[in-house]
PDB file of C-alpha atoms in Angstrom:
ATOM      1  CA  MET A   5     168.709 172.759 -99.219  1.00  0.00           C
ATOM      2  CA  ASP A   6     165.511 173.257 -97.218  1.00  0.00           C
ATOM      3  CA  LYS A   7     162.597 172.429 -99.488  1.00  0.00           C
ATOM      4  CA  GLY A   8     159.975 173.781 -97.056  1.00  0.00           C
ATOM      5  CA  PRO A   9     157.073 171.853 -95.548  1.00  0.00           C
ATOM      6  CA  THR A  10     156.121 168.531 -97.103  1.00  0.00           C
ATOM      7  CA  ASP A  11     152.599 167.883 -98.328  1.00  0.00           C
ATOM      8  CA  LYS A  12     151.878 166.096 -95.060  1.00  0.00           C
ATOM      9  CA  ASN A  13     152.883 169.115 -92.972  1.00  0.00           C
ATOM     10  CA  ARG A  14     151.498 171.848 -95.207  1.00  0.00           C
ATOM     11  CA  LEU A  15     148.378 173.593 -93.863  1.00  0.00           C
ATOM     12  CA  GLU A  16     145.259 173.202 -95.947  1.00  0.00           C
ATOM     13  CA  GLU A  17     144.333 176.127 -98.133  1.00  0.00           C
ATOM     14  CA  GLY A  18     141.764 178.264 -96.385  1.00  0.00           C
ATOM     15  CA  MET A  19     142.869 177.486 -92.819  1.00  0.00           C
ATOM     16  CA  VAL A  20     142.888 180.709 -90.788  1.00  0.00           C
ATOM     17  CA  THR A  21     146.286 181.633 -89.324  1.00  0.00           C
ATOM     18  CA  ASP A  22     145.905 185.350 -88.623  1.00  0.00           C
ATOM     19  CA  PHE A  23     144.205 186.035 -85.275  1.00  0.00           C
ATOM     20  CA  GLU A  24     145.168 189.663 -84.799  1.00  0.00           C
ATOM     21  CA  LYS A  25     141.488 190.641 -84.988  1.00  0.00           C
ATOM     22  CA  ASP A  26     139.639 187.313 -84.692  1.00  0.00           C
ATOM     23  CA  MET A  27     138.961 185.156 -81.672  1.00  0.00           C
ATOM     24  CA  SER A  28     141.213 182.098 -81.390  1.00  0.00           C
ATOM     25  CA  TYR A  29     140.745 178.778 -79.586  1.00  0.00           C
ATOM     26  CA  GLY A  30     142.765 180.035 -76.638  1.00  0.00           C
ATOM     27  CA  ASP A  31     140.804 183.290 -76.517  1.00  0.00           C
ATOM     28  CA  TYR A  32     137.460 181.470 -76.463  1.00  0.00           C
ATOM     29  CA  LEU A  33     138.517 179.159 -73.622  1.00  0.00           C
ATOM     30  CA  HIS A  34     140.434 181.857 -71.706  1.00  0.00           C
ATOM     31  CA  LEU A  35     143.404 179.504 -71.577  1.00  0.00           C
ATOM     32  CA  ASN A  36     145.759 182.221 -70.386  1.00  0.00           C
ATOM     33  CA  GLN A  37     143.745 182.520 -67.162  1.00  0.00           C
ATOM     34  CA  ILE A  38     143.177 178.797 -66.724  1.00  0.00           C
ATOM     35  CA  LEU A  39     146.749 177.685 -67.395  1.00  0.00           C
ATOM     36  CA  SER A  40     148.259 180.410 -65.251  1.00  0.00           C
ATOM     37  CA  SER A  41     146.153 179.477 -62.207  1.00  0.00           C
ATOM     38  CA  GLN A  42     148.455 176.773 -60.852  1.00  0.00           C
ATOM     39  CA  HIS A  43     150.419 178.526 -58.101  1.00  0.00           C
ATOM     40  CA  LEU A  44     152.702 176.091 -56.300  1.00  0.00           C
ATOM     41  CA  LEU A  45     153.492 176.928 -52.687  1.00  0.00           C
ATOM     42  CA  SER A  46     156.383 174.501 -52.480  1.00  0.00           C
ATOM     43  CA  GLY A  47     159.194 173.460 -54.765  1.00  0.00           C
ATOM     44  CA  HIS A  48     157.967 169.894 -54.901  1.00  0.00           C
ATOM     45  CA  HIS A  49     157.272 168.323 -58.294  1.00  0.00           C
ATOM     46  CA  ASP A  50     154.037 166.559 -57.258  1.00  0.00           C
ATOM     47  CA  GLU A  51     152.249 169.657 -55.999  1.00  0.00           C
ATOM     48  CA  MET A  52     151.344 170.403 -59.636  1.00  0.00           C
ATOM     49  CA  LEU A  53     149.495 167.075 -59.793  1.00  0.00           C
ATOM     50  CA  PHE A  54     147.657 167.864 -56.554  1.00  0.00           C
ATOM     51  CA  ILE A  55     146.520 171.291 -57.742  1.00  0.00           C
ATOM     52  CA  ILE A  56     145.439 170.260 -61.245  1.00  0.00           C
ATOM     53  CA  ILE A  57     143.456 167.232 -60.020  1.00  0.00           C
ATOM     54  CA  HIS A  58     141.433 169.457 -57.708  1.00  0.00           C
ATOM     55  CA  GLN A  59     141.021 172.302 -60.184  1.00  0.00           C
ATOM     56  CA  THR A  60     139.780 170.007 -62.951  1.00  0.00           C
ATOM     57  CA  SER A  61     137.461 168.276 -60.478  1.00  0.00           C
ATOM     58  CA  GLU A  62     135.895 171.627 -59.673  1.00  0.00           C
ATOM     59  CA  LEU A  63     135.334 172.290 -63.390  1.00  0.00           C
ATOM     60  CA  TRP A  64     133.584 168.930 -63.768  1.00  0.00           C
ATOM     61  CA  MET A  65     131.500 169.740 -60.672  1.00  0.00           C
ATOM     62  CA  LYS A  66     130.448 173.003 -62.274  1.00  0.00           C
ATOM     63  CA  LEU A  67     129.126 171.032 -65.243  1.00  0.00           C
ATOM     64  CA  ILE A  68     127.346 168.570 -62.941  1.00  0.00           C
ATOM     65  CA  LEU A  69     125.534 171.463 -61.270  1.00  0.00           C
ATOM     66  CA  HIS A  70     124.663 172.932 -64.668  1.00  0.00           C
ATOM     67  CA  GLU A  71     123.092 169.613 -65.733  1.00  0.00           C
ATOM     68  CA  LEU A  72     121.383 168.864 -62.412  1.00  0.00           C
ATOM     69  CA  THR A  73     119.763 172.293 -62.319  1.00  0.00           C
ATOM     70  CA  ALA A  74     118.394 171.923 -65.856  1.00  0.00           C
ATOM     71  CA  ALA A  75     117.257 168.342 -65.209  1.00  0.00           C
ATOM     72  CA  THR A  76     115.431 169.396 -62.036  1.00  0.00           C
ATOM     73  CA  ASP A  77     113.680 172.238 -63.848  1.00  0.00           C
ATOM     74  CA  ASN A  78     112.551 169.865 -66.606  1.00  0.00           C
ATOM     75  CA  ILE A  79     111.215 167.306 -64.132  1.00  0.00           C
ATOM     76  CA  LYS A  80     109.286 170.009 -62.256  1.00  0.00           C
ATOM     77  CA  ALA A  81     107.731 171.094 -65.557  1.00  0.00           C
ATOM     78  CA  GLY A  82     106.697 167.526 -66.379  1.00  0.00           C
ATOM     79  CA  ARG A  83     109.282 167.192 -69.162  1.00  0.00           C
ATOM     80  CA  LEU A  84     110.928 163.968 -68.044  1.00  0.00           C
ATOM     81  CA  GLU A  85     112.547 162.856 -71.296  1.00  0.00           C
ATOM     82  CA  PRO A  86     114.930 165.832 -71.711  1.00  0.00           C
ATOM     83  CA  SER A  87     116.161 165.217 -68.166  1.00  0.00           C
ATOM     84  CA  PHE A  88     117.301 161.687 -69.061  1.00  0.00           C
ATOM     85  CA  LYS A  89     120.075 162.945 -71.341  1.00  0.00           C
ATOM     86  CA  MET A  90     121.210 165.424 -68.698  1.00  0.00           C
ATOM     87  CA  LEU A  91     121.307 162.764 -65.985  1.00  0.00           C
ATOM     88  CA  SER A  92     123.184 160.378 -68.265  1.00  0.00           C
ATOM     89  CA  ARG A  93     125.738 163.125 -68.773  1.00  0.00           C
ATOM     90  CA  VAL A  94     126.031 163.656 -65.025  1.00  0.00           C
ATOM     91  CA  SER A  95     126.755 159.944 -64.593  1.00  0.00           C
ATOM     92  CA  ARG A  96     129.514 160.085 -67.226  1.00  0.00           C
ATOM     93  CA  ILE A  97     131.051 163.134 -65.562  1.00  0.00           C
ATOM     94  CA  GLN A  98     131.008 161.345 -62.225  1.00  0.00           C
ATOM     95  CA  GLN A  99     132.939 158.491 -63.829  1.00  0.00           C
ATOM     96  CA  GLN A 100     135.584 161.022 -64.862  1.00  0.00           C
ATOM     97  CA  LEU A 101     135.764 162.250 -61.274  1.00  0.00           C
ATOM     98  CA  VAL A 102     136.143 158.695 -59.963  1.00  0.00           C
ATOM     99  CA  GLN A 103     139.001 158.151 -62.404  1.00  0.00           C
ATOM    100  CA  SER A 104     140.712 161.305 -61.134  1.00  0.00           C
ATOM    101  CA  TRP A 105     141.259 159.619 -57.753  1.00  0.00           C
ATOM    102  CA  ASN A 106     143.192 156.882 -59.556  1.00  0.00           C
ATOM    103  CA  VAL A 107     145.502 159.539 -60.955  1.00  0.00           C
ATOM    104  CA  LEU A 108     145.924 161.212 -57.561  1.00  0.00           C
ATOM    105  CA  SER A 109     146.741 157.848 -55.974  1.00  0.00           C
ATOM    106  CA  THR A 110     150.108 158.007 -57.775  1.00  0.00           C
ATOM    107  CA  LEU A 111     151.020 160.602 -55.132  1.00  0.00           C
ATOM    108  CA  THR A 112     152.979 158.737 -52.459  1.00  0.00           C
ATOM    109  CA  PRO A 113     152.762 159.552 -48.723  1.00  0.00           C
ATOM    110  CA  SER A 114     156.400 160.701 -48.713  1.00  0.00           C
ATOM    111  CA  ASP A 115     155.831 163.066 -51.626  1.00  0.00           C
ATOM    112  CA  TYR A 116     152.647 164.526 -50.137  1.00  0.00           C
ATOM    113  CA  MET A 117     154.328 165.244 -46.805  1.00  0.00           C
ATOM    114  CA  GLU A 118     156.815 167.431 -48.685  1.00  0.00           C
ATOM    115  CA  PHE A 119     154.130 170.073 -49.307  1.00  0.00           C
ATOM    116  CA  ARG A 120     151.126 169.162 -47.101  1.00  0.00           C
ATOM    117  CA  GLU A 121     151.916 171.802 -44.476  1.00  0.00           C
ATOM    118  CA  LYS A 122     151.721 174.471 -47.192  1.00  0.00           C
ATOM    119  CA  LEU A 123     147.972 173.788 -47.520  1.00  0.00           C
ATOM    120  CA  GLY A 124     147.281 175.276 -44.079  1.00  0.00           C
ATOM    121  CA  ASN A 125     143.628 174.654 -43.168  1.00  0.00           C
ATOM    122  CA  SER A 126     142.430 174.409 -46.757  1.00  0.00           C
ATOM    123  CA  SER A 127     140.649 171.138 -47.458  1.00  0.00           C
ATOM    124  CA  GLY A 128     138.363 169.497 -50.010  1.00  0.00           C
ATOM    125  CA  PHE A 129     135.808 169.545 -47.196  1.00  0.00           C
ATOM    126  CA  GLN A 130     135.420 173.240 -48.073  1.00  0.00           C
ATOM    127  CA  SER A 131     134.463 172.625 -51.713  1.00  0.00           C
ATOM    128  CA  PHE A 132     131.263 174.634 -52.044  1.00  0.00           C
ATOM    129  CA  GLN A 133     130.410 173.008 -55.368  1.00  0.00           C
ATOM    130  CA  ASN A 134     130.567 169.542 -53.831  1.00  0.00           C
ATOM    131  CA  ARG A 135     128.151 170.783 -51.150  1.00  0.00           C
ATOM    132  CA  LEU A 136     125.840 172.237 -53.786  1.00  0.00           C
ATOM    133  CA  ILE A 137     125.811 168.868 -55.571  1.00  0.00           C
ATOM    134  CA  GLU A 138     124.827 167.187 -52.317  1.00  0.00           C
ATOM    135  CA  PHE A 139     122.098 169.788 -51.793  1.00  0.00           C
ATOM    136  CA  ALA A 140     120.838 169.245 -55.350  1.00  0.00           C
ATOM    137  CA  MET A 141     120.685 165.494 -54.696  1.00  0.00           C
ATOM    138  CA  GLY A 142     118.786 165.837 -51.417  1.00  0.00           C
ATOM    139  CA  GLN A 143     121.437 165.759 -48.698  1.00  0.00           C
ATOM    140  CA  LYS A 144     121.244 169.065 -46.839  1.00  0.00           C
ATOM    141  CA  ASN A 145     123.435 170.217 -43.953  1.00  0.00           C
ATOM    142  CA  THR A 146     122.832 173.594 -42.347  1.00  0.00           C
ATOM    143  CA  GLN A 147     125.963 173.361 -40.194  1.00  0.00           C
ATOM    144  CA  ILE A 148     128.237 173.165 -43.213  1.00  0.00           C
ATOM    145  CA  LEU A 149     127.269 176.738 -44.124  1.00  0.00           C
ATOM    146  CA  THR A 150     129.433 178.111 -41.302  1.00  0.00           C
ATOM    147  CA  VAL A 151     132.487 177.229 -43.417  1.00  0.00           C
ATOM    148  CA  PHE A 152     131.409 179.873 -45.954  1.00  0.00           C
ATOM    149  CA  ARG A 153     130.500 182.753 -43.620  1.00  0.00           C
ATOM    150  CA  HIS A 154     133.690 184.621 -44.560  1.00  0.00           C
ATOM    151  CA  GLN A 155     132.334 184.957 -48.125  1.00  0.00           C
ATOM    152  CA  PRO A 156     128.935 186.695 -47.796  1.00  0.00           C
ATOM    153  CA  GLU A 157     127.960 186.364 -51.462  1.00  0.00           C
ATOM    154  CA  LEU A 158     128.821 182.665 -51.562  1.00  0.00           C
ATOM    155  CA  TYR A 159     127.118 182.139 -48.201  1.00  0.00           C
ATOM    156  CA  GLU A 160     123.926 183.638 -49.618  1.00  0.00           C
ATOM    157  CA  THR A 161     124.140 181.353 -52.669  1.00  0.00           C
ATOM    158  CA  MET A 162     124.523 178.357 -50.369  1.00  0.00           C
ATOM    159  CA  MET A 163     121.506 179.446 -48.318  1.00  0.00           C
ATOM    160  CA  VAL A 164     119.351 179.831 -51.435  1.00  0.00           C
ATOM    161  CA  ASN A 165     120.282 176.345 -52.627  1.00  0.00           C
ATOM    162  CA  LEU A 166     119.811 174.846 -49.179  1.00  0.00           C
ATOM    163  CA  ASN A 167     116.186 175.961 -49.305  1.00  0.00           C
ATOM    164  CA  LYS A 168     115.471 174.687 -52.824  1.00  0.00           C
ATOM    165  CA  PRO A 169     113.775 171.358 -53.606  1.00  0.00           C
ATOM    166  CA  SER A 170     116.292 168.728 -54.706  1.00  0.00           C
ATOM    167  CA  ILE A 171     116.076 166.703 -57.893  1.00  0.00           C
ATOM    168  CA  TYR A 172     114.602 163.873 -55.810  1.00  0.00           C
ATOM    169  CA  ASP A 173     111.926 166.208 -54.470  1.00  0.00           C
ATOM    170  CA  ALA A 174     111.103 167.054 -58.084  1.00  0.00           C
ATOM    171  CA  ALA A 175     110.915 163.331 -58.926  1.00  0.00           C
ATOM    172  CA  ILE A 176     108.565 162.696 -56.000  1.00  0.00           C
ATOM    173  CA  GLY A 177     106.444 165.578 -57.261  1.00  0.00           C
ATOM    174  CA  ALA A 178     106.321 163.818 -60.636  1.00  0.00           C
ATOM    175  CA  LEU A 179     104.987 160.693 -58.908  1.00  0.00           C
ATOM    176  CA  ALA A 180     102.208 162.705 -57.288  1.00  0.00           C
ATOM    177  CA  ALA A 181     101.412 164.488 -60.565  1.00  0.00           C
ATOM    178  CA  ARG A 182     100.752 161.086 -62.130  1.00  0.00           C
ATOM    179  CA  GLY A 183      98.191 160.270 -59.447  1.00  0.00           C
ATOM    180  CA  LEU A 184     100.373 158.080 -57.266  1.00  0.00           C
ATOM    181  CA  PRO A 185      99.578 158.696 -53.581  1.00  0.00           C
ATOM    182  CA  VAL A 186     102.346 160.540 -51.736  1.00  0.00           C
ATOM    183  CA  ASP A 187     102.015 161.970 -48.236  1.00  0.00           C
ATOM    184  CA  GLU A 188     101.323 165.701 -48.234  1.00  0.00           C
ATOM    185  CA  SER A 189     104.016 166.115 -45.583  1.00  0.00           C
ATOM    186  CA  VAL A 190     106.592 164.983 -48.143  1.00  0.00           C
ATOM    187  CA  LEU A 191     105.328 167.262 -50.891  1.00  0.00           C
ATOM    188  CA  LYS A 192     105.346 170.293 -48.586  1.00  0.00           C
ATOM    189  CA  ARG A 193     108.321 169.483 -46.395  1.00  0.00           C
ATOM    190  CA  ASP A 194     111.093 171.839 -45.274  1.00  0.00           C
ATOM    191  CA  TRP A 195     113.474 171.773 -48.253  1.00  0.00           C
ATOM    192  CA  SER A 196     116.416 172.813 -46.056  1.00  0.00           C
ATOM    193  CA  GLU A 197     116.394 169.418 -44.328  1.00  0.00           C
ATOM    194  CA  THR A 198     117.985 166.230 -45.602  1.00  0.00           C
ATOM    195  CA  TYR A 199     115.396 163.985 -47.224  1.00  0.00           C
ATOM    196  CA  ARG A 200     114.235 161.102 -45.010  1.00  0.00           C
ATOM    197  CA  ILE A 201     112.776 157.819 -46.213  1.00  0.00           C
ATOM    198  CA  ASN A 202     108.971 157.742 -46.431  1.00  0.00           C
ATOM    199  CA  ALA A 203     106.648 154.733 -46.777  1.00  0.00           C
ATOM    200  CA  SER A 204     104.274 156.441 -49.225  1.00  0.00           C
ATOM    201  CA  VAL A 205     107.144 157.335 -51.551  1.00  0.00           C
ATOM    202  CA  GLU A 206     108.459 153.787 -51.442  1.00  0.00           C
ATOM    203  CA  SER A 207     104.960 152.479 -52.221  1.00  0.00           C
ATOM    204  CA  ALA A 208     104.665 154.862 -55.183  1.00  0.00           C
ATOM    205  CA  TRP A 209     107.998 153.751 -56.624  1.00  0.00           C
ATOM    206  CA  LEU A 210     107.009 150.112 -56.104  1.00  0.00           C
ATOM    207  CA  THR A 211     103.901 150.754 -58.198  1.00  0.00           C
ATOM    208  CA  VAL A 212     106.112 152.160 -60.946  1.00  0.00           C
ATOM    209  CA  TYR A 213     108.488 149.202 -60.882  1.00  0.00           C
ATOM    210  CA  ARG A 214     105.634 146.682 -60.882  1.00  0.00           C
ATOM    211  CA  ASP A 215     104.092 148.201 -64.001  1.00  0.00           C
ATOM    212  CA  VAL A 216     106.997 149.590 -65.998  1.00  0.00           C
ATOM    213  CA  HIS A 217     104.988 149.667 -69.248  1.00  0.00           C
ATOM    214  CA  LYS A 218     102.404 152.025 -67.764  1.00  0.00           C
ATOM    215  CA  TYR A 219     104.979 154.187 -65.985  1.00  0.00           C
ATOM    216  CA  TRP A 220     107.960 153.791 -68.320  1.00  0.00           C
ATOM    217  CA  ASP A 221     109.095 157.418 -68.081  1.00  0.00           C
ATOM    218  CA  LEU A 222     108.967 157.404 -64.278  1.00  0.00           C
ATOM    219  CA  TYR A 223     110.758 154.056 -64.261  1.00  0.00           C
ATOM    220  CA  GLU A 224     113.510 155.423 -66.480  1.00  0.00           C
ATOM    221  CA  LEU A 225     113.761 158.529 -64.308  1.00  0.00           C
ATOM    222  CA  ALA A 226     114.238 156.330 -61.245  1.00  0.00           C
ATOM    223  CA  GLU A 227     116.999 154.346 -62.923  1.00  0.00           C
ATOM    224  CA  LYS A 228     118.763 157.517 -64.069  1.00  0.00           C
ATOM    225  CA  LEU A 229     118.623 158.837 -60.511  1.00  0.00           C
ATOM    226  CA  LEU A 230     119.982 155.570 -59.185  1.00  0.00           C
ATOM    227  CA  ASP A 231     122.861 155.844 -61.668  1.00  0.00           C
ATOM    228  CA  ILE A 232     123.953 159.243 -60.362  1.00  0.00           C
ATOM    229  CA  GLY A 233     123.367 158.214 -56.754  1.00  0.00           C
ATOM    230  CA  SER A 234     125.573 155.159 -57.233  1.00  0.00           C
ATOM    231  CA  GLN A 235     128.289 157.116 -59.006  1.00  0.00           C
ATOM    232  CA  GLN A 236     128.335 159.718 -56.241  1.00  0.00           C
ATOM    233  CA  GLN A 237     128.876 156.926 -53.723  1.00  0.00           C
ATOM    234  CA  PHE A 238     131.646 155.446 -55.877  1.00  0.00           C
ATOM    235  CA  TRP A 239     133.272 158.875 -55.950  1.00  0.00           C
ATOM    236  CA  ARG A 240     133.042 159.135 -52.147  1.00  0.00           C
ATOM    237  CA  PHE A 241     134.481 155.640 -51.693  1.00  0.00           C
ATOM    238  CA  HIS A 242     137.403 156.283 -54.028  1.00  0.00           C
ATOM    239  CA  HIS A 243     138.005 159.610 -52.286  1.00  0.00           C
ATOM    240  CA  MET A 244     138.146 157.840 -48.940  1.00  0.00           C
ATOM    241  CA  SER A 245     140.419 155.032 -50.158  1.00  0.00           C
ATOM    242  CA  THR A 246     142.781 157.467 -51.911  1.00  0.00           C
ATOM    243  CA  VAL A 247     143.075 159.610 -48.782  1.00  0.00           C
ATOM    244  CA  GLU A 248     143.737 156.498 -46.690  1.00  0.00           C
ATOM    245  CA  ARG A 249     146.405 155.388 -49.142  1.00  0.00           C
ATOM    246  CA  ILE A 250     148.184 158.734 -48.920  1.00  0.00           C
ATOM    247  CA  ILE A 251     147.776 159.866 -45.279  1.00  0.00           C
ATOM    248  CA  GLY A 252     146.513 156.787 -43.441  1.00  0.00           C
ATOM    249  CA  GLN A 253     144.577 157.735 -40.291  1.00  0.00           C
ATOM    250  CA  ARG A 254     146.002 161.256 -39.947  1.00  0.00           C
ATOM    251  CA  MET A 255     143.634 164.171 -39.379  1.00  0.00           C
ATOM    252  CA  GLY A 256     142.481 166.077 -42.441  1.00  0.00           C
ATOM    253  CA  THR A 257     144.045 169.459 -43.211  1.00  0.00           C
ATOM    254  CA  GLY A 258     140.718 171.159 -42.463  1.00  0.00           C
ATOM    255  CA  GLY A 259     140.514 169.660 -38.978  1.00  0.00           C
ATOM    256  CA  SER A 260     138.279 166.673 -39.756  1.00  0.00           C
ATOM    257  CA  SER A 261     139.110 163.149 -38.572  1.00  0.00           C
ATOM    258  CA  GLY A 262     140.159 162.379 -42.154  1.00  0.00           C
ATOM    259  CA  VAL A 263     139.415 158.825 -43.278  1.00  0.00           C
ATOM    260  CA  SER A 264     137.049 158.189 -40.339  1.00  0.00           C
ATOM    261  CA  TYR A 265     134.910 161.144 -41.406  1.00  0.00           C
ATOM    262  CA  LEU A 266     134.929 160.060 -45.062  1.00  0.00           C
ATOM    263  CA  LYS A 267     133.833 156.538 -44.102  1.00  0.00           C
ATOM    264  CA  LYS A 268     130.768 157.966 -42.358  1.00  0.00           C
ATOM    265  CA  VAL A 269     129.877 159.934 -45.481  1.00  0.00           C
ATOM    266  CA  VAL A 270     130.079 156.791 -47.649  1.00  0.00           C
ATOM    267  CA  ASP A 271     127.288 155.290 -45.517  1.00  0.00           C
ATOM    268  CA  GLN A 272     124.839 158.069 -46.501  1.00  0.00           C
ATOM    269  CA  PRO A 273     123.074 156.929 -49.714  1.00  0.00           C
ATOM    270  CA  PHE A 274     121.024 159.152 -51.999  1.00  0.00           C
ATOM    271  CA  PHE A 275     117.394 158.500 -53.008  1.00  0.00           C
ATOM    272  CA  PRO A 276     116.742 155.884 -50.277  1.00  0.00           C
ATOM    273  CA  GLU A 277     113.446 154.412 -51.547  1.00  0.00           C
ATOM    274  CA  LEU A 278     115.044 153.535 -54.874  1.00  0.00           C
ATOM    275  CA  TRP A 279     117.284 151.191 -52.882  1.00  0.00           C
ATOM    276  CA  THR A 280     114.791 149.774 -50.382  1.00  0.00           C
ATOM    277  CA  LEU A 281     112.155 148.933 -53.005  1.00  0.00           C
ATOM    278  CA  ARG A 282     114.494 146.374 -54.539  1.00  0.00           C
ATOM    279  CA  THR A 283     114.145 144.143 -51.504  1.00  0.00           C
ATOM    280  CA  LYS A 284     110.333 144.327 -51.705  1.00  0.00           C
ATOM    281  CA  LEU A 285     109.799 143.789 -55.435  1.00  0.00           C
TER     282      LEU A 285
END
């Protein structure tokens, strides 16, 4: 005879089970929409892996942008300490993204070739959120905007962000606000251009690193920035090595040279003076 649920399986008294009128976990997270957004174009088993890796990466990127925007606003307002938590979170998210390449690397070249042609010209190169992260970290590229011309609203968003100061521009502004000499040309530069190394900025950071007790908050800011800059480079490197493992030296689906292009990107560091000062300390 069935004796019903055991004590271990019985729900605790008071646990809500009727969601006819109340919001449930799935309702709050819109799981119906999220979990029904994996539309395979082939019958191959591993295409599900390929789609979910990229979709989850885009969700993590959305959170990175959320944190970078708030951190930048805090730094501009002179509130450095709240930005530290946000930048630490960005670094942890980037570690998740690096790990995602390890999962994707289980996709073998033979398996990928079973559905690669179904991708058409779509490519990770076209990830607008990845471009916005690069913009937010100081690497701007006007030419990349042509990829988004077919989406006027998105194109406008990209243009707005291209012309905003990056988080590194905000950090340099914080140096100047503390009385450290920074060239006026840096403080009033064209924000749409990729940041270029500047001797006065390097000198200001050197002052911070040589007197960390006096400039502890600026020193910590620099180290937090270096963390996210390093993690972004790790992500790029793992991206490149995963692509090479799967497609070798083939062209990318979006028309790029593939691995050769990704190798060039790996050689473009963020926050250059935070690297060069280490040689001069």
